mmCIF file with all atom_site columns, C-alpha atoms in Angstrom:
data_model
loop_
_atom_site.group_PDB
_atom_site.id
_atom_site.type_symbol
_atom_site.label_atom_id
_atom_site.label_alt_id
_atom_site.label_comp_id
_atom_site.label_asym_id
_atom_site.label_entity_id
_atom_site.label_seq_id
_atom_site.pdbx_PDB_ins_code
_atom_site.Cartn_x
_atom_site.Cartn_y
_atom_site.Cartn_z
_atom_site.occupancy
_atom_site.B_iso_or_equiv
_atom_site.pdbx_formal_charge
_atom_site.auth_seq_id
_atom_site.auth_comp_id
_atom_site.auth_asym_id
_atom_site.auth_atom_id
_atom_site.pdbx_PDB_model_num
ATOM 1   C CA . MET A 1 1   ? 0.000   0.000  0.000  1.00 51.00 ? 110 MET A CA 1
ATOM 2   C CA . ASN A 1 2   ? 1.458   3.333  -1.065 1.00 64.00 ? 111 ASN A CA 1
ATOM 3   C CA . GLU A 1 3   ? 0.144   6.324  0.864  1.00 64.00 ? 112 GLU A CA 1
ATOM 4   C CA . HIS A 1 4   ? 1.299   8.604  -1.923 1.00 71.00 ? 113 HIS A CA 1
ATOM 5   C CA . ASN A 1 5   ? -0.374  6.739  -4.768 1.00 75.00 ? 114 ASN A CA 1
ATOM 6   C CA . LEU A 1 6   ? -3.809  5.579  -3.758 1.00 90.00 ? 115 LEU A CA 1
ATOM 7   C CA . ASP A 1 7   ? -5.194  2.374  -5.167 1.00 93.00 ? 116 ASP A CA 1
ATOM 8   C CA . SER A 1 8   ? -8.762  2.180  -6.418 1.00 95.00 ? 117 SER A CA 1
ATOM 9   C CA . GLU A 1 9   ? -9.959  0.197  -3.397 1.00 94.00 ? 118 GLU A CA 1
ATOM 10  C CA . THR A 1 10  ? -8.649  2.794  -0.947 1.00 95.00 ? 119 THR A CA 1
ATOM 11  C CA . ILE A 1 11  ? -10.222 5.573  -2.987 1.00 96.00 ? 120 ILE A CA 1
ATOM 12  C CA . ASN A 1 12  ? -13.525 3.731  -3.092 1.00 96.00 ? 121 ASN A CA 1
ATOM 13  C CA . HIS A 1 13  ? -13.626 2.999  0.649  1.00 96.00 ? 122 HIS A CA 1
ATOM 14  C CA . THR A 1 14  ? -12.553 6.502  1.619  1.00 97.00 ? 123 THR A CA 1
ATOM 15  C CA . THR A 1 15  ? -15.219 8.083  -0.540 1.00 98.00 ? 124 THR A CA 1
ATOM 16  C CA . LYS A 1 16  ? -17.864 5.769  0.853  1.00 97.00 ? 125 LYS A CA 1
ATOM 17  C CA . ASN A 1 17  ? -16.831 6.491  4.438  1.00 97.00 ? 126 ASN A CA 1
ATOM 18  C CA . LEU A 1 18  ? -17.014 10.209 3.818  1.00 98.00 ? 127 LEU A CA 1
ATOM 19  C CA . ALA A 1 19  ? -20.473 9.740  2.336  1.00 97.00 ? 128 ALA A CA 1
ATOM 20  C CA . LEU A 1 20  ? -21.409 7.816  5.479  1.00 96.00 ? 129 LEU A CA 1
ATOM 21  C CA . LEU A 1 21  ? -20.227 10.725 7.584  1.00 97.00 ? 130 LEU A CA 1
ATOM 22  C CA . GLY A 1 22  ? -22.505 12.985 5.567  1.00 97.00 ? 131 GLY A CA 1
ATOM 23  C CA . ARG A 1 23  ? -25.376 10.576 6.031  1.00 96.00 ? 132 ARG A CA 1
ATOM 24  C CA . PHE A 1 24  ? -24.791 10.335 9.782  1.00 96.00 ? 133 PHE A CA 1
ATOM 25  C CA . VAL A 1 25  ? -24.671 14.120 10.188 1.00 96.00 ? 134 VAL A CA 1
ATOM 26  C CA . ARG A 1 26  ? -27.896 14.540 8.222  1.00 96.00 ? 135 ARG A CA 1
ATOM 27  C CA . GLU A 1 27  ? -29.639 11.876 10.289 1.00 94.00 ? 136 GLU A CA 1
ATOM 28  C CA . ALA A 1 28  ? -28.296 13.261 13.568 1.00 95.00 ? 137 ALA A CA 1
ATOM 29  C CA . LEU A 1 29  ? -29.309 16.829 12.795 1.00 95.00 ? 138 LEU A CA 1
ATOM 30  C CA . GLU A 1 30  ? -32.823 15.528 12.120 1.00 94.00 ? 139 GLU A CA 1
ATOM 31  C CA . GLU A 1 31  ? -32.795 13.431 15.276 1.00 93.00 ? 140 GLU A CA 1
ATOM 32  C CA . PRO A 1 32  ? -30.137 14.902 17.634 1.00 94.00 ? 141 PRO A CA 1
ATOM 33  C CA . THR A 1 33  ? -30.301 11.958 20.043 1.00 93.00 ? 142 THR A CA 1
ATOM 34  C CA . ARG A 1 34  ? -28.306 10.048 17.402 1.00 93.00 ? 143 ARG A CA 1
ATOM 35  C CA . PHE A 1 35  ? -25.281 12.069 18.522 1.00 93.00 ? 144 PHE A CA 1
ATOM 36  C CA . ASP A 1 36  ? -25.459 10.054 21.749 1.00 91.00 ? 145 ASP A CA 1
ATOM 37  C CA . ALA A 1 37  ? -23.859 7.162  19.849 1.00 90.00 ? 146 ALA A CA 1
ATOM 38  C CA . ILE A 1 38  ? -20.690 9.240  19.451 1.00 90.00 ? 147 ILE A CA 1
ATOM 39  C CA . PRO A 1 39  ? -18.179 8.690  22.278 1.00 87.00 ? 148 PRO A CA 1
ATOM 40  C CA . GLU A 1 40  ? -16.611 11.590 24.148 1.00 82.00 ? 149 GLU A CA 1
ATOM 41  C CA . SER A 1 41  ? -13.155 10.394 23.164 1.00 79.00 ? 150 SER A CA 1
ATOM 42  C CA . GLY A 1 42  ? -11.518 7.928  20.836 1.00 81.00 ? 151 GLY A CA 1
ATOM 43  C CA . ALA A 1 43  ? -12.325 7.227  17.212 1.00 89.00 ? 152 ALA A CA 1
ATOM 44  C CA . VAL A 1 44  ? -15.433 6.208  15.307 1.00 93.00 ? 153 VAL A CA 1
ATOM 45  C CA . VAL A 1 45  ? -15.961 3.707  12.524 1.00 94.00 ? 154 VAL A CA 1
ATOM 46  C CA . PHE A 1 46  ? -19.265 3.997  10.703 1.00 94.00 ? 155 PHE A CA 1
ATOM 47  C CA . MET A 1 47  ? -21.114 0.929  9.502  1.00 93.00 ? 156 MET A CA 1
ATOM 48  C CA . PRO A 1 48  ? -23.528 1.127  6.591  1.00 92.00 ? 157 PRO A CA 1
ATOM 49  C CA . PRO A 1 49  ? -26.716 -0.942 6.527  1.00 88.00 ? 158 PRO A CA 1
ATOM 50  C CA . ASP A 1 50  ? -26.431 -1.854 2.883  1.00 88.00 ? 159 ASP A CA 1
ATOM 51  C CA . ASP A 1 51  ? -22.805 -2.334 1.799  1.00 92.00 ? 160 ASP A CA 1
ATOM 52  C CA . LEU A 1 52  ? -21.221 -5.611 2.860  1.00 92.00 ? 161 LEU A CA 1
ATOM 53  C CA . ASP A 1 53  ? -17.904 -4.789 1.220  1.00 93.00 ? 162 ASP A CA 1
ATOM 54  C CA . LEU A 1 54  ? -17.594 -1.579 3.223  1.00 94.00 ? 163 LEU A CA 1
ATOM 55  C CA . VAL A 1 55  ? -18.690 -3.323 6.399  1.00 93.00 ? 164 VAL A CA 1
ATOM 56  C CA . GLN A 1 56  ? -15.914 -5.877 6.003  1.00 93.00 ? 165 GLN A CA 1
ATOM 57  C CA . HIS A 1 57  ? -13.379 -3.162 5.213  1.00 92.00 ? 166 HIS A CA 1
ATOM 58  C CA . ASN A 1 58  ? -14.398 -1.044 8.192  1.00 93.00 ? 167 ASN A CA 1
ATOM 59  C CA . ILE A 1 59  ? -14.404 -3.973 10.607 1.00 90.00 ? 168 ILE A CA 1
ATOM 60  C CA . ALA A 1 60  ? -10.824 -4.634 9.548  1.00 88.00 ? 169 ALA A CA 1
ATOM 61  C CA . LEU A 1 61  ? -9.955  -1.013 10.418 1.00 86.00 ? 170 LEU A CA 1
ATOM 62  C CA . VAL A 1 62  ? -10.621 -1.585 14.093 1.00 81.00 ? 171 VAL A CA 1
ATOM 63  C CA . PRO A 1 63  ? -7.640  -3.803 15.052 1.00 71.00 ? 172 PRO A CA 1
ATOM 64  C CA . VAL A 1 64  ? -5.347  -1.945 12.628 1.00 58.00 ? 173 VAL A CA 1
ATOM 65  C CA . GLN A 1 65  ? -6.177  1.503  13.957 1.00 52.00 ? 174 GLN A CA 1
ATOM 66  C CA . ARG A 1 66  ? -6.405  0.578  17.589 1.00 50.00 ? 175 ARG A CA 1
ATOM 67  C CA . GLY A 1 67  ? -3.045  1.707  18.847 1.00 52.00 ? 176 GLY A CA 1
ATOM 68  C CA . GLY A 1 68  ? -2.229  2.373  22.455 1.00 50.00 ? 177 GLY A CA 1
ATOM 69  C CA . ASP A 1 69  ? -5.354  3.074  24.430 1.00 58.00 ? 178 ASP A CA 1
ATOM 70  C CA . LYS A 1 70  ? -7.464  4.480  21.629 1.00 69.00 ? 179 LYS A CA 1
ATOM 71  C CA . THR A 1 71  ? -11.108 3.464  21.945 1.00 81.00 ? 180 THR A CA 1
ATOM 72  C CA . ILE A 1 72  ? -12.841 2.604  18.685 1.00 87.00 ? 181 ILE A CA 1
ATOM 73  C CA . THR A 1 73  ? -16.603 2.888  18.608 1.00 90.00 ? 182 THR A CA 1
ATOM 74  C CA . ILE A 1 74  ? -18.643 1.359  15.829 1.00 91.00 ? 183 ILE A CA 1
ATOM 75  C CA . VAL A 1 75  ? -21.664 3.444  14.878 1.00 92.00 ? 184 VAL A CA 1
ATOM 76  C CA . GLU A 1 76  ? -24.334 2.147  12.554 1.00 91.00 ? 185 GLU A CA 1
ATOM 77  C CA . VAL A 1 77  ? -25.709 4.632  10.088 1.00 92.00 ? 186 VAL A CA 1
ATOM 78  C CA . GLY A 1 78  ? -29.148 4.478  8.595  1.00 84.00 ? 187 GLY A CA 1
ATOM 79  C CA . VAL A 1 79  ? -30.825 2.239  11.166 1.00 65.00 ? 188 VAL A CA 1
ATOM 80  C CA . PRO A 1 80  ? -33.668 2.904  13.615 1.00 57.00 ? 189 PRO A CA 1
ATOM 81  C CA . LEU A 1 81  ? -32.643 4.717  16.796 1.00 51.00 ? 190 LEU A CA 1
ATOM 82  C CA . ALA A 1 82  ? -33.436 1.828  19.153 1.00 51.00 ? 191 ALA A CA 1
ATOM 83  C CA . GLU A 1 83  ? -31.174 -0.460 17.189 1.00 50.00 ? 192 GLU A CA 1
ATOM 84  C CA . VAL A 1 84  ? -28.379 2.164  17.226 1.00 47.00 ? 193 VAL A CA 1
ATOM 85  C CA . ALA A 1 85  ? -28.354 2.157  21.017 1.00 48.00 ? 194 ALA A CA 1
ATOM 86  C CA . ASN A 1 86  ? -28.124 -1.633 21.150 1.00 48.00 ? 195 ASN A CA 1
ATOM 87  C CA . SER A 1 87  ? -25.390 -1.965 18.554 1.00 49.00 ? 196 SER A CA 1
ATOM 88  C CA . ARG A 1 88  ? -22.754 0.333  20.058 1.00 48.00 ? 197 ARG A CA 1
ATOM 89  C CA . ILE A 1 89  ? -19.624 -1.710 20.666 1.00 48.00 ? 198 ILE A CA 1
ATOM 90  C CA . ASN A 1 90  ? -16.579 -0.430 22.480 1.00 46.00 ? 199 ASN A CA 1
ATOM 91  C CA . GLN A 1 91  ? -13.395 -2.111 21.345 1.00 42.00 ? 200 GLN A CA 1
ATOM 92  C CA . MET B 2 1   ? -28.426 23.551 26.044 1.00 93.00 ? 155 MET B CA 1
ATOM 93  C CA . ILE B 2 2   ? -25.347 24.019 23.888 1.00 95.00 ? 156 ILE B CA 1
ATOM 94  C CA . VAL B 2 3   ? -23.497 20.789 23.228 1.00 94.00 ? 157 VAL B CA 1
ATOM 95  C CA . THR B 2 4   ? -20.141 20.152 21.569 1.00 95.00 ? 158 THR B CA 1
ATOM 96  C CA . ASN B 2 5   ? -19.679 16.848 19.735 1.00 94.00 ? 159 ASN B CA 1
ATOM 97  C CA . ARG B 2 6   ? -16.059 15.994 18.947 1.00 94.00 ? 160 ARG B CA 1
ATOM 98  C CA . PHE B 2 7   ? -15.048 12.860 17.149 1.00 93.00 ? 161 PHE B CA 1
ATOM 99  C CA . GLU B 2 8   ? -12.640 11.472 14.601 1.00 94.00 ? 162 GLU B CA 1
ATOM 100 C CA . ILE B 2 9   ? -13.645 9.101  11.832 1.00 95.00 ? 163 ILE B CA 1
ATOM 101 C CA . LEU B 2 10  ? -11.411 6.393  10.455 1.00 94.00 ? 164 LEU B CA 1
ATOM 102 C CA . VAL B 2 11  ? -11.825 6.506  6.695  1.00 96.00 ? 165 VAL B CA 1
ATOM 103 C CA . ASN B 2 12  ? -9.290  4.077  5.237  1.00 94.00 ? 166 ASN B CA 1
ATOM 104 C CA . ASP B 2 13  ? -6.575  1.557  6.043  1.00 90.00 ? 167 ASP B CA 1
ATOM 105 C CA . LEU B 2 14  ? -3.814  4.097  5.348  1.00 92.00 ? 168 LEU B CA 1
ATOM 106 C CA . GLY B 2 15  ? -4.712  5.759  8.638  1.00 92.00 ? 169 GLY B CA 1
ATOM 107 C CA . ASP B 2 16  ? -6.398  8.870  7.214  1.00 95.00 ? 170 ASP B CA 1
ATOM 108 C CA . ILE B 2 17  ? -9.015  10.413 9.477  1.00 96.00 ? 171 ILE B CA 1
ATOM 109 C CA . VAL B 2 18  ? -11.579 13.188 9.565  1.00 97.00 ? 172 VAL B CA 1
ATOM 110 C CA . ARG B 2 19  ? -11.855 15.269 12.731 1.00 97.00 ? 173 ARG B CA 1
ATOM 111 C CA . VAL B 2 20  ? -15.265 16.729 13.388 1.00 97.00 ? 174 VAL B CA 1
ATOM 112 C CA . ILE B 2 21  ? -16.372 19.294 15.932 1.00 97.00 ? 175 ILE B CA 1
ATOM 113 C CA . ILE B 2 22  ? -19.998 20.403 16.012 1.00 97.00 ? 176 ILE B CA 1
ATOM 114 C CA . VAL B 2 23  ? -21.251 22.999 18.453 1.00 97.00 ? 177 VAL B CA 1
ATOM 115 C CA . ARG B 2 24  ? -25.020 22.857 18.465 1.00 96.00 ? 178 ARG B CA 1
ATOM 116 C CA . GLU B 2 25  ? -28.197 23.409 20.361 1.00 95.00 ? 179 GLU B CA 1
ATOM 117 C CA . GLY B 2 26  ? -30.606 20.717 19.307 1.00 92.00 ? 180 GLY B CA 1
ATOM 118 C CA . LYS B 2 27  ? -30.762 20.845 15.529 1.00 93.00 ? 181 LYS B CA 1
ATOM 119 C CA . ARG B 2 28  ? -29.222 24.295 15.286 1.00 96.00 ? 182 ARG B CA 1
ATOM 120 C CA . VAL B 2 29  ? -25.506 24.338 14.491 1.00 97.00 ? 183 VAL B CA 1
ATOM 121 C CA . ASP B 2 30  ? -23.648 27.274 16.046 1.00 97.00 ? 184 ASP B CA 1
ATOM 122 C CA . ALA B 2 31  ? -20.166 26.350 14.841 1.00 97.00 ? 185 ALA B CA 1
ATOM 123 C CA . PHE B 2 32  ? -18.334 23.449 13.220 1.00 98.00 ? 186 PHE B CA 1
ATOM 124 C CA . THR B 2 33  ? -14.969 22.177 12.085 1.00 97.00 ? 187 THR B CA 1
ATOM 125 C CA . VAL B 2 34  ? -14.395 19.336 9.634  1.00 98.00 ? 188 VAL B CA 1
ATOM 126 C CA . GLN B 2 35  ? -10.742 18.562 8.953  1.00 97.00 ? 189 GLN B CA 1
ATOM 127 C CA . TYR B 2 36  ? -9.295  15.804 6.754  1.00 97.00 ? 190 TYR B CA 1
ATOM 128 C CA . GLU B 2 37  ? -5.923  14.493 7.931  1.00 96.00 ? 191 GLU B CA 1
ATOM 129 C CA . ALA B 2 38  ? -3.795  12.264 5.728  1.00 95.00 ? 192 ALA B CA 1
ATOM 130 C CA . MET B 2 39  ? -1.403  9.712  7.169  1.00 93.00 ? 193 MET B CA 1
ATOM 131 C CA . ILE B 2 40  ? 1.875   10.525 5.390  1.00 92.00 ? 194 ILE B CA 1
ATOM 132 C CA . ASP B 2 41  ? 5.208   9.060  6.506  1.00 90.00 ? 195 ASP B CA 1
ATOM 133 C CA . LYS B 2 42  ? 3.643   7.888  9.774  1.00 90.00 ? 196 LYS B CA 1
ATOM 134 C CA . GLU B 2 43  ? 2.312   11.315 10.677 1.00 92.00 ? 197 GLU B CA 1
ATOM 135 C CA . LEU B 2 44  ? -1.182  12.716 10.392 1.00 93.00 ? 198 LEU B CA 1
ATOM 136 C CA . ARG B 2 45  ? -1.043  15.790 8.144  1.00 94.00 ? 199 ARG B CA 1
ATOM 137 C CA . PRO B 2 46  ? -3.989  18.225 8.118  1.00 94.00 ? 200 PRO B CA 1
ATOM 138 C CA . THR B 2 47  ? -4.986  18.593 4.500  1.00 95.00 ? 201 THR B CA 1
ATOM 139 C CA . ILE B 2 48  ? -8.117  20.690 4.328  1.00 96.00 ? 202 ILE B CA 1
ATOM 140 C CA . ARG B 2 49  ? -10.383 22.238 6.915  1.00 97.00 ? 203 ARG B CA 1
ATOM 141 C CA . TYR B 2 50  ? -13.927 23.564 6.776  1.00 97.00 ? 204 TYR B CA 1
ATOM 142 C CA . ASP B 2 51  ? -14.932 25.723 9.711  1.00 96.00 ? 205 ASP B CA 1
ATOM 143 C CA . THR B 2 52  ? -16.853 28.728 10.924 1.00 96.00 ? 206 THR B CA 1
ATOM 144 C CA . ALA B 2 53  ? -14.032 30.694 12.517 1.00 92.00 ? 207 ALA B CA 1
ATOM 145 C CA . HIS B 2 54  ? -14.217 34.434 11.874 1.00 86.00 ? 208 HIS B CA 1
ATOM 146 C CA . GLY B 2 55  ? -18.006 34.279 11.804 1.00 91.00 ? 209 GLY B CA 1
ATOM 147 C CA . PHE B 2 56  ? -18.623 32.641 8.425  1.00 92.00 ? 210 PHE B CA 1
ATOM 148 C CA . ALA B 2 57  ? -18.298 29.224 6.850  1.00 94.00 ? 211 ALA B CA 1
ATOM 149 C CA . HIS B 2 58  ? -15.202 28.759 4.740  1.00 95.00 ? 212 HIS B CA 1
ATOM 150 C CA . ARG B 2 59  ? -12.684 26.230 3.484  1.00 95.00 ? 213 ARG B CA 1
ATOM 151 C CA . ASP B 2 60  ? -8.976  26.433 4.369  1.00 95.00 ? 214 ASP B CA 1
ATOM 152 C CA . MET B 2 61  ? -6.281  24.793 2.247  1.00 93.00 ? 215 MET B CA 1
ATOM 153 C CA . LEU B 2 62  ? -3.437  23.795 4.557  1.00 92.00 ? 216 LEU B CA 1
ATOM 154 C CA . ASN B 2 63  ? 0.316   23.278 4.274  1.00 89.00 ? 217 ASN B CA 1
ATOM 155 C CA . TRP B 2 64  ? 2.440   20.523 5.837  1.00 85.00 ? 218 TRP B CA 1
ATOM 156 C CA . GLU B 2 65  ? 2.421   22.334 9.159  1.00 88.00 ? 219 GLU B CA 1
ATOM 157 C CA . GLY B 2 66  ? -1.360  22.673 9.183  1.00 88.00 ? 220 GLY B CA 1
ATOM 158 C CA . GLU B 2 67  ? -1.224  26.402 8.484  1.00 91.00 ? 221 GLU B CA 1
ATOM 159 C CA . THR B 2 68  ? -3.671  28.046 6.106  1.00 92.00 ? 222 THR B CA 1
ATOM 160 C CA . ILE B 2 69  ? -2.262  28.725 2.662  1.00 90.00 ? 223 ILE B CA 1
ATOM 161 C CA . TYR B 2 70  ? -5.463  30.256 1.402  1.00 88.00 ? 224 TYR B CA 1
ATOM 162 C CA . TRP B 2 71  ? -9.145  30.105 2.206  1.00 90.00 ? 225 TRP B CA 1
ATOM 163 C CA . VAL B 2 72  ? -12.360 30.225 0.228  1.00 89.00 ? 226 VAL B CA 1
ATOM 164 C CA . GLN B 2 73  ? -15.622 31.494 1.649  1.00 89.00 ? 227 GLN B CA 1
ATOM 165 C CA . THR B 2 74  ? -18.428 29.045 1.075  1.00 88.00 ? 228 THR B CA 1
ATOM 166 C CA . ARG B 2 75  ? -22.123 29.741 0.590  1.00 89.00 ? 229 ARG B CA 1
ATOM 167 C CA . ASN B 2 76  ? -23.795 32.156 2.983  1.00 89.00 ? 230 ASN B CA 1
ATOM 168 C CA . VAL B 2 77  ? -26.301 29.689 4.444  1.00 92.00 ? 231 VAL B CA 1
ATOM 169 C CA . GLU B 2 78  ? -27.156 28.571 7.937  1.00 95.00 ? 232 GLU B CA 1
ATOM 170 C CA . TYR B 2 79  ? -24.396 26.522 9.490  1.00 97.00 ? 233 TYR B CA 1
ATOM 171 C CA . ALA B 2 80  ? -26.310 23.234 9.490  1.00 97.00 ? 234 ALA B CA 1
ATOM 172 C CA . THR B 2 81  ? -26.555 23.485 5.704  1.00 97.00 ? 235 THR B CA 1
ATOM 173 C CA . ALA B 2 82  ? -22.958 24.661 5.400  1.00 97.00 ? 236 ALA B CA 1
ATOM 174 C CA . LEU B 2 83  ? -21.841 21.638 7.435  1.00 97.00 ? 237 LEU B CA 1
ATOM 175 C CA . LYS B 2 84  ? -23.640 19.209 5.145  1.00 97.00 ? 238 LYS B CA 1
ATOM 176 C CA . GLU B 2 85  ? -22.250 20.968 2.075  1.00 97.00 ? 239 GLU B CA 1
ATOM 177 C CA . ALA B 2 86  ? -18.745 20.879 3.546  1.00 97.00 ? 240 ALA B CA 1
ATOM 178 C CA . ILE B 2 87  ? -18.915 17.111 3.962  1.00 98.00 ? 241 ILE B CA 1
ATOM 179 C CA . ASP B 2 88  ? -20.350 16.752 0.460  1.00 97.00 ? 242 ASP B CA 1
ATOM 180 C CA . ASP B 2 89  ? -17.461 18.797 -0.949 1.00 97.00 ? 243 ASP B CA 1
ATOM 181 C CA . LEU B 2 90  ? -14.975 16.706 0.988  1.00 98.00 ? 244 LEU B CA 1
ATOM 182 C CA . THR B 2 91  ? -16.591 13.491 -0.240 1.00 98.00 ? 245 THR B CA 1
ATOM 183 C CA . THR B 2 92  ? -16.258 14.679 -3.838 1.00 98.00 ? 246 THR B CA 1
ATOM 184 C CA . ASN B 2 93  ? -12.816 16.273 -3.688 1.00 97.00 ? 247 ASN B CA 1
ATOM 185 C CA . TRP B 2 94  ? -10.808 14.644 -0.879 1.00 97.00 ? 248 TRP B CA 1
ATOM 186 C CA . GLU B 2 95  ? -8.496  12.811 -3.278 1.00 96.00 ? 249 GLU B CA 1
ATOM 187 C CA . ARG B 2 96  ? -7.578  15.994 -5.125 1.00 95.00 ? 250 ARG B CA 1
ATOM 188 C CA . TYR B 2 97  ? -6.969  17.887 -1.858 1.00 94.00 ? 251 TYR B CA 1
ATOM 189 C CA . ARG B 2 98  ? -4.799  15.060 -0.573 1.00 95.00 ? 252 ARG B CA 1
ATOM 190 C CA . THR B 2 99  ? -2.786  14.964 -3.784 1.00 92.00 ? 253 THR B CA 1
ATOM 191 C CA . GLU B 2 100 ? -2.303  18.730 -3.649 1.00 89.00 ? 254 GLU B CA 1
ATOM 192 C CA . LEU B 2 101 ? -0.858  18.422 -0.147 1.00 87.00 ? 255 LEU B CA 1
ATOM 193 C CA . LEU B 2 102 ? 1.706   15.928 -1.416 1.00 85.00 ? 256 LEU B CA 1
ATOM 194 C CA . ARG B 2 103 ? 2.769   18.366 -4.111 1.00 83.00 ? 257 ARG B CA 1
ATOM 195 C CA . ARG B 2 104 ? 3.487   21.200 -1.694 1.00 74.00 ? 258 ARG B CA 1
#
């Protein structure tokens, strides 16, 4: 993997994750309690409801990115609020 | 009640992240920062930042030290809309902004 020359898979996943961020913000501004899924510290990985490839990629990010004591929180985007509360996982 | 949400998003397996700060009261956004940081040579390098400093929404292009090279004022809309548009712009153009950082 070359951080200077991005491969098509990295480009694809990055773009999708940014789109997920946009989707989360839109949903959370409509229903502000969704912000409760965001931790006060650490990092967030979003999970889409409808893209298995991205789900697998983002799950793989968790052990790779978890360095030191960084907490990684998985946040599902595009699911009902009750299910969001039940799916929060602290790694 | 005014609330500040701060979080960073992992966006790829290179280690790039997006830092987000949203100051809001309910659905109203009072201020925000969205900053893309590229993992280059084992260091996170701020690449581009959208924020509401100085009282208006704008986009800052950054150098290797995270300093503003130049900025562009974005649309004069309420900050909730400006925030969504900032993320949309980042989603569309992140690769170009990242490449531009490498060229500086």
